[in-house]
Tab-separated table of C-alpha atoms in Angstrom:
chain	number	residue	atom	x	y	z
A	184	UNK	CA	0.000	0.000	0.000
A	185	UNK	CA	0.933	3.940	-1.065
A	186	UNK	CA	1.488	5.822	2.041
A	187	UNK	CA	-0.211	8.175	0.680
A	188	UNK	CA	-2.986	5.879	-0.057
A	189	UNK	CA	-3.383	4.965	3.739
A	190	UNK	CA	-3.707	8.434	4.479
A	191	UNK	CA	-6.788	8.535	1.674
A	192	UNK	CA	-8.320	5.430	3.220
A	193	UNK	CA	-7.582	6.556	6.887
A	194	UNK	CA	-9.477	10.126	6.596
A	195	UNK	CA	-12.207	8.841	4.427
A	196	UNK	CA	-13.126	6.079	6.726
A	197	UNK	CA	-12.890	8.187	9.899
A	198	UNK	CA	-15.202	11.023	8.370
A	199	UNK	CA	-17.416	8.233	6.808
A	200	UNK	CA	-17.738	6.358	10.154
A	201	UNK	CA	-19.347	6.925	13.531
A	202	UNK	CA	-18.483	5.137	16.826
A	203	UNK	CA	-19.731	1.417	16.355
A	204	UNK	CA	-19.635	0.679	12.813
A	205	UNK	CA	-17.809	-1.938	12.030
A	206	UNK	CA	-15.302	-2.055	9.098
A	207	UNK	CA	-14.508	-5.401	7.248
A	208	UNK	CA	-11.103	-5.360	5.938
A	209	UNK	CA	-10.970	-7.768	3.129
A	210	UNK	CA	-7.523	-9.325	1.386
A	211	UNK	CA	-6.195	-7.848	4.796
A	212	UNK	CA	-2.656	-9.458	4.710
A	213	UNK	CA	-0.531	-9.875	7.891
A	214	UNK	CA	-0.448	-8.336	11.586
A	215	UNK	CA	3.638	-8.198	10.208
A	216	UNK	CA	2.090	-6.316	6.745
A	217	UNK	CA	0.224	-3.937	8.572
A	218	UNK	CA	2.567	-2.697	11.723
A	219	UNK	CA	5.954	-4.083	10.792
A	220	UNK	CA	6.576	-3.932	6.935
A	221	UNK	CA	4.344	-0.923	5.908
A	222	UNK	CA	3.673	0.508	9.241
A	223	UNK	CA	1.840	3.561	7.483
A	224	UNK	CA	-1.448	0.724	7.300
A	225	UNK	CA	-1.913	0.897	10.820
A	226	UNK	CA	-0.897	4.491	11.630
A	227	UNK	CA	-3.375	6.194	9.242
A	228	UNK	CA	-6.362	3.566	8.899
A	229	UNK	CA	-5.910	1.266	11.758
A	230	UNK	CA	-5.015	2.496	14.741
A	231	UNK	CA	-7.281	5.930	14.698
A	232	UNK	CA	-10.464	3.753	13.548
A	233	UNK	CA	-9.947	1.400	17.048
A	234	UNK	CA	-9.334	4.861	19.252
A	235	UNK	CA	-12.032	6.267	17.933
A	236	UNK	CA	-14.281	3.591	18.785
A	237	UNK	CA	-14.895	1.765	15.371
A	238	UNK	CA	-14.600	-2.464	15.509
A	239	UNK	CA	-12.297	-3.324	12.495
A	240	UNK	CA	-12.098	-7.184	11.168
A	241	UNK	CA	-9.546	-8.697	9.424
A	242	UNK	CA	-10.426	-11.568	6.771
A	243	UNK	CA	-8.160	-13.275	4.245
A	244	UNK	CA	-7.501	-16.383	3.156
A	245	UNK	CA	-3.917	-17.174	4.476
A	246	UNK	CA	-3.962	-18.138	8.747
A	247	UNK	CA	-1.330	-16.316	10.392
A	248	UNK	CA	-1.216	-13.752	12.786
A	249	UNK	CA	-3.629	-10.547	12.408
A	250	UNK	CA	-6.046	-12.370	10.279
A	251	UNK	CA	-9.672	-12.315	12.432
A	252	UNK	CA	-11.323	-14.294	10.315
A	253	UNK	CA	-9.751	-17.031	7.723
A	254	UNK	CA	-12.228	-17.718	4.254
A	255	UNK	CA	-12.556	-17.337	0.925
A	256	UNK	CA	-14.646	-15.058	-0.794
A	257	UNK	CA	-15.365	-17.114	-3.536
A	258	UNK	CA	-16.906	-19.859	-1.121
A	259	UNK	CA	-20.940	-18.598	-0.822
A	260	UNK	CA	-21.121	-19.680	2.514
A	261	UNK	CA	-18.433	-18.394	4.059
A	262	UNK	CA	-19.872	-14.683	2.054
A	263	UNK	CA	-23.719	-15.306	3.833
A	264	UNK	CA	-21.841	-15.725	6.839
A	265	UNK	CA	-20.255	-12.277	6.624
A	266	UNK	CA	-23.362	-10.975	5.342
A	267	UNK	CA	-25.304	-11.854	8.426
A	268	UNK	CA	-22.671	-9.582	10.789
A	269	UNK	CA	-23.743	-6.812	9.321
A	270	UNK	CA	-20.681	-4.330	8.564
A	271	UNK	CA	-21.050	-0.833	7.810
A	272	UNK	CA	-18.299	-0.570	5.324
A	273	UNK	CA	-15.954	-3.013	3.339
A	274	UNK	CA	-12.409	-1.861	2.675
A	275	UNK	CA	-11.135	-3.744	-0.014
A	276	UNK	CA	-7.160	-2.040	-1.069
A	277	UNK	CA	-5.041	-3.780	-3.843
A	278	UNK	CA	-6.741	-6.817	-3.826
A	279	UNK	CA	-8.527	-6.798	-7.324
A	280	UNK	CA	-5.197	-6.685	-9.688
A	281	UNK	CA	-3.827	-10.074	-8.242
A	282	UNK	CA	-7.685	-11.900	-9.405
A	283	UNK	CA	-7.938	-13.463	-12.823
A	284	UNK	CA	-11.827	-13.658	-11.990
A	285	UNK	CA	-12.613	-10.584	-10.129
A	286	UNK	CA	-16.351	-11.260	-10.274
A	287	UNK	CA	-16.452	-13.673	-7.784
A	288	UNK	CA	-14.814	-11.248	-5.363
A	289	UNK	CA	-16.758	-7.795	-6.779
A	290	UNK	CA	-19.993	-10.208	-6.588
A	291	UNK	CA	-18.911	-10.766	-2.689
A	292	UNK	CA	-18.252	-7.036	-1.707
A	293	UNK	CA	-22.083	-6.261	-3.399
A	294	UNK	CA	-23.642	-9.380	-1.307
A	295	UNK	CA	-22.290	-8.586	2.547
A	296	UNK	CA	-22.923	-4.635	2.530
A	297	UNK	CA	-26.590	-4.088	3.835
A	298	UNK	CA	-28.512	-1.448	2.689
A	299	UNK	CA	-26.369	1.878	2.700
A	300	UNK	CA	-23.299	0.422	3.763
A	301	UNK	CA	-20.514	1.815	1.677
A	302	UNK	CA	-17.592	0.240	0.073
A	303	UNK	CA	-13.812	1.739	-0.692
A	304	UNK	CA	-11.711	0.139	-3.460
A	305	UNK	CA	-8.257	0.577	-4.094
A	306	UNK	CA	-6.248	-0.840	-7.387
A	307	UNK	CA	-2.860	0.489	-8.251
A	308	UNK	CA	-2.933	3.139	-11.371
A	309	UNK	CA	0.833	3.496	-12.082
A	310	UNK	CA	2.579	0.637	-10.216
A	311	UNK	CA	4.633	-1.991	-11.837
A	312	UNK	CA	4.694	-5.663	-12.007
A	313	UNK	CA	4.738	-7.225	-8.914
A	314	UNK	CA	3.182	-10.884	-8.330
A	315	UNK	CA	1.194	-12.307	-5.418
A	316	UNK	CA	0.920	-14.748	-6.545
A	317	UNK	CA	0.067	-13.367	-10.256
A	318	UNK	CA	-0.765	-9.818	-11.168
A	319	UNK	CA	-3.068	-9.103	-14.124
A	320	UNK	CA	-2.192	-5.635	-14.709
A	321	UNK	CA	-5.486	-4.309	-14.288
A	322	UNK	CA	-4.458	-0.656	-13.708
A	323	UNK	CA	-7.947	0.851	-14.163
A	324	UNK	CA	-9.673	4.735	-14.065
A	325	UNK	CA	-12.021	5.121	-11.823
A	326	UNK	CA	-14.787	5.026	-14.119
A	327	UNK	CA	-13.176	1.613	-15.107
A	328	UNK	CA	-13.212	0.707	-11.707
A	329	UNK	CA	-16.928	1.647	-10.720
A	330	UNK	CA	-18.274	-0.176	-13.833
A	331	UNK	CA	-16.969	-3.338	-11.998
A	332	UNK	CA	-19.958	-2.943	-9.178
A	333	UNK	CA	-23.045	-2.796	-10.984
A	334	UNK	CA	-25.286	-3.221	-7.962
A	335	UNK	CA	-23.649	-0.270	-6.103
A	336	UNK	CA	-23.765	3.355	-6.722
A	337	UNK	CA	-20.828	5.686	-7.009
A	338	UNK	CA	-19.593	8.498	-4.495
A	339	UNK	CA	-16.566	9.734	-5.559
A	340	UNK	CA	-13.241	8.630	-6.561
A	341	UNK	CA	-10.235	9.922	-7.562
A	342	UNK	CA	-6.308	8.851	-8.627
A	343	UNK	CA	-3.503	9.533	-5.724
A	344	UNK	CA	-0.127	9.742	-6.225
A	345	UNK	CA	1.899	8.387	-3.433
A	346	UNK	CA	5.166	6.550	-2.198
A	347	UNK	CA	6.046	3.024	-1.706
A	348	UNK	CA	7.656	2.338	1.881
A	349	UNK	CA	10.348	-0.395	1.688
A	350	UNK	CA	12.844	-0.795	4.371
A	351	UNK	CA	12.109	2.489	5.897
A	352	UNK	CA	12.562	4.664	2.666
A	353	UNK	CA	10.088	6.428	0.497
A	354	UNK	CA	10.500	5.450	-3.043
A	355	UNK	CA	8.188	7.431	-6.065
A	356	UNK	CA	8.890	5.819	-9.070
A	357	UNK	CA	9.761	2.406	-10.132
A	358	UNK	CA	13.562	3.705	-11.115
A	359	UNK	CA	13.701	4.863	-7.507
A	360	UNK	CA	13.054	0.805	-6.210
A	361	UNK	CA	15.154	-0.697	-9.016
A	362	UNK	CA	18.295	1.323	-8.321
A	363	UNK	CA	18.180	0.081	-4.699
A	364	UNK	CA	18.279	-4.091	-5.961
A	365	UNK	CA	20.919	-3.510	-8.471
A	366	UNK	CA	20.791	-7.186	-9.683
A	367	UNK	CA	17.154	-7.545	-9.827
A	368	UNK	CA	17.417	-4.536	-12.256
A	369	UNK	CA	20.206	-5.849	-14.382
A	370	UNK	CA	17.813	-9.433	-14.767
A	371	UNK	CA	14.939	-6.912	-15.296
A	372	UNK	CA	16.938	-5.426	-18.060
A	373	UNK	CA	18.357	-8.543	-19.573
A	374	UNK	CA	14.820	-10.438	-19.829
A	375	UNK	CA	13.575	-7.496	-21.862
A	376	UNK	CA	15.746	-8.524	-24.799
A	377	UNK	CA	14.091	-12.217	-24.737
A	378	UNK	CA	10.065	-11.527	-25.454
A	379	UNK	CA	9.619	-14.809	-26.977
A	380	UNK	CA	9.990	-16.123	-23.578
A	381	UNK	CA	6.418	-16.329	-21.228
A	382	UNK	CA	5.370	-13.472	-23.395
A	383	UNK	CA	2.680	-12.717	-21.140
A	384	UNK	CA	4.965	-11.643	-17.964
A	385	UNK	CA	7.666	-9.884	-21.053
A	386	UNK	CA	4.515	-7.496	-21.753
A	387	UNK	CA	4.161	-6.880	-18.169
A	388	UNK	CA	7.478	-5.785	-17.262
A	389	UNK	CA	7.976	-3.866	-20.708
A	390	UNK	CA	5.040	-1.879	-19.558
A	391	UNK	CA	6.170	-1.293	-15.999
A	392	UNK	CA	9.855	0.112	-17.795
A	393	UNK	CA	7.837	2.625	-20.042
A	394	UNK	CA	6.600	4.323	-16.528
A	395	UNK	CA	9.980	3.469	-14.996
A	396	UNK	CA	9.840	7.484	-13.964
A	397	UNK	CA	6.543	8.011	-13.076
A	398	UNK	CA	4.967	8.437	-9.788
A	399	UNK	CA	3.516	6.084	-8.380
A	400	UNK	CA	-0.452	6.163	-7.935
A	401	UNK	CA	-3.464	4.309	-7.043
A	402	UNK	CA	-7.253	4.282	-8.059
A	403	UNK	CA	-9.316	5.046	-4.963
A	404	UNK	CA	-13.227	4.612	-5.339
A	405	UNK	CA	-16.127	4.891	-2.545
A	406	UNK	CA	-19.200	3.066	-3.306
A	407	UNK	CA	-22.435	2.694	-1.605
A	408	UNK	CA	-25.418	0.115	-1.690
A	409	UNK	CA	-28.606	2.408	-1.932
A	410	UNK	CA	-30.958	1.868	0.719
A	411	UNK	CA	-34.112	1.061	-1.665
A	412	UNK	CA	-32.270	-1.819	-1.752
A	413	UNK	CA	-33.253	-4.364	1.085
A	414	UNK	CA	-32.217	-7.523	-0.021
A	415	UNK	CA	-29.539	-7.273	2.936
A	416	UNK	CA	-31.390	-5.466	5.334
């Protein structure tokens, strides 16, 4: 995550919010991710929501440490299940570019908010290759994004440019993390000059090289589930 992005997610949540809503924190990595490795996560979204008295949940698919609730969103019961708590707001931040089918997981957002709960999506926007486990280089607008969610109505939205955090330095571009890993940028390099090999990934780190020097940014949408609509209500 940007740090500049956590700050985005942090203030919109807090302003959104009241004391008692609870916030379901999808894809949510690691208790390591979000305090020790990008420590921004938990300093601007986090750890204001919790002092300011809002119940945050954790749910991914990995067990370890940090992670409330383990399930996959693709499974319909373990969806009805989170349905049925009833959270005011779904936080869902660069899940949707690591998805090959991102229906399943759009689809799952739409079903658990109730009736005027409100969603925030993040997707990177200028951010290069990076795979966990695969990364589809969906790098959408926020138009592109919003078409995704048919059942839910657009707020607002808007592109951020921001900083990675890696070993506690701020980095803006992709040239900026490359010159740090000298050898991963020399292999970078030399695998451009071999496209006939896993094409697919070649395209993918071409395309990450054309933006090599521009900032870094990320597609941030808010969404809401109209409350005519009380199929979750």
């Amino acid at each position: 995550m940007l740090y500049e992005e956590a700050k985005w997610i942090g203030e919109k949540l807090l302003n959104l919010s009241k004391p008692g809503d609870k916030v379901l924190n999808i894809g949510s990595s690691t208790h390591h991710v979000r305090k020790v490795s990008q420590p921004h996560m938990d300093n601007y979204i986090f750890k204001p929501l919790v002092e300011n008295n809002r119940t945050i949940v954790h749910t991914d698919i990995i067990d370890e440490k940090g992670v409330d609730i383990v399930g996959d969103l693709t499974n319909r019961t373990f969806v009805d299940g989170l349905r049925n708590q009833k959270y005011n707001f779904v936080l869902c931040s660069n899940l949707l570019e690591h998805l090959e089918n991102k229906a399943l997981v759009v689809n799952a957002i739409e079903d658990i908010l109730p009736a005027g709960g409100k969603a925030l999506i993040t997707v990177p926007y200028n951010y290069p290759f990076h795979l966990d486990p695969i990364d589809t280089m969906f790098r959408p607008k926020t138009h592109e994004l919003k078409k995704l969610f048919q059942k839910l109505n657009f707020c607002n939205g808007e592109i951020v440019k921001g900083r990675s955090y890696r070993k506690n330095k701020f980095q803006k571009n992709y040239f900026q993390q490359l010159i740090t890993q000298p050898e991963l940028f020399l292999r970078l390099s030399l695998r451009l000059l071999i496209p006939f090999y896993k094409f697919t990934i070649w395209k993918s780190t071409f395309i990450s090289y054309i933006y090599m020097f521009k900032h870094f940014s990320v597609t941030c949408i808010i969404l809401e589930k109209t409350k005519h609509d009380t199929s979750n209500s």
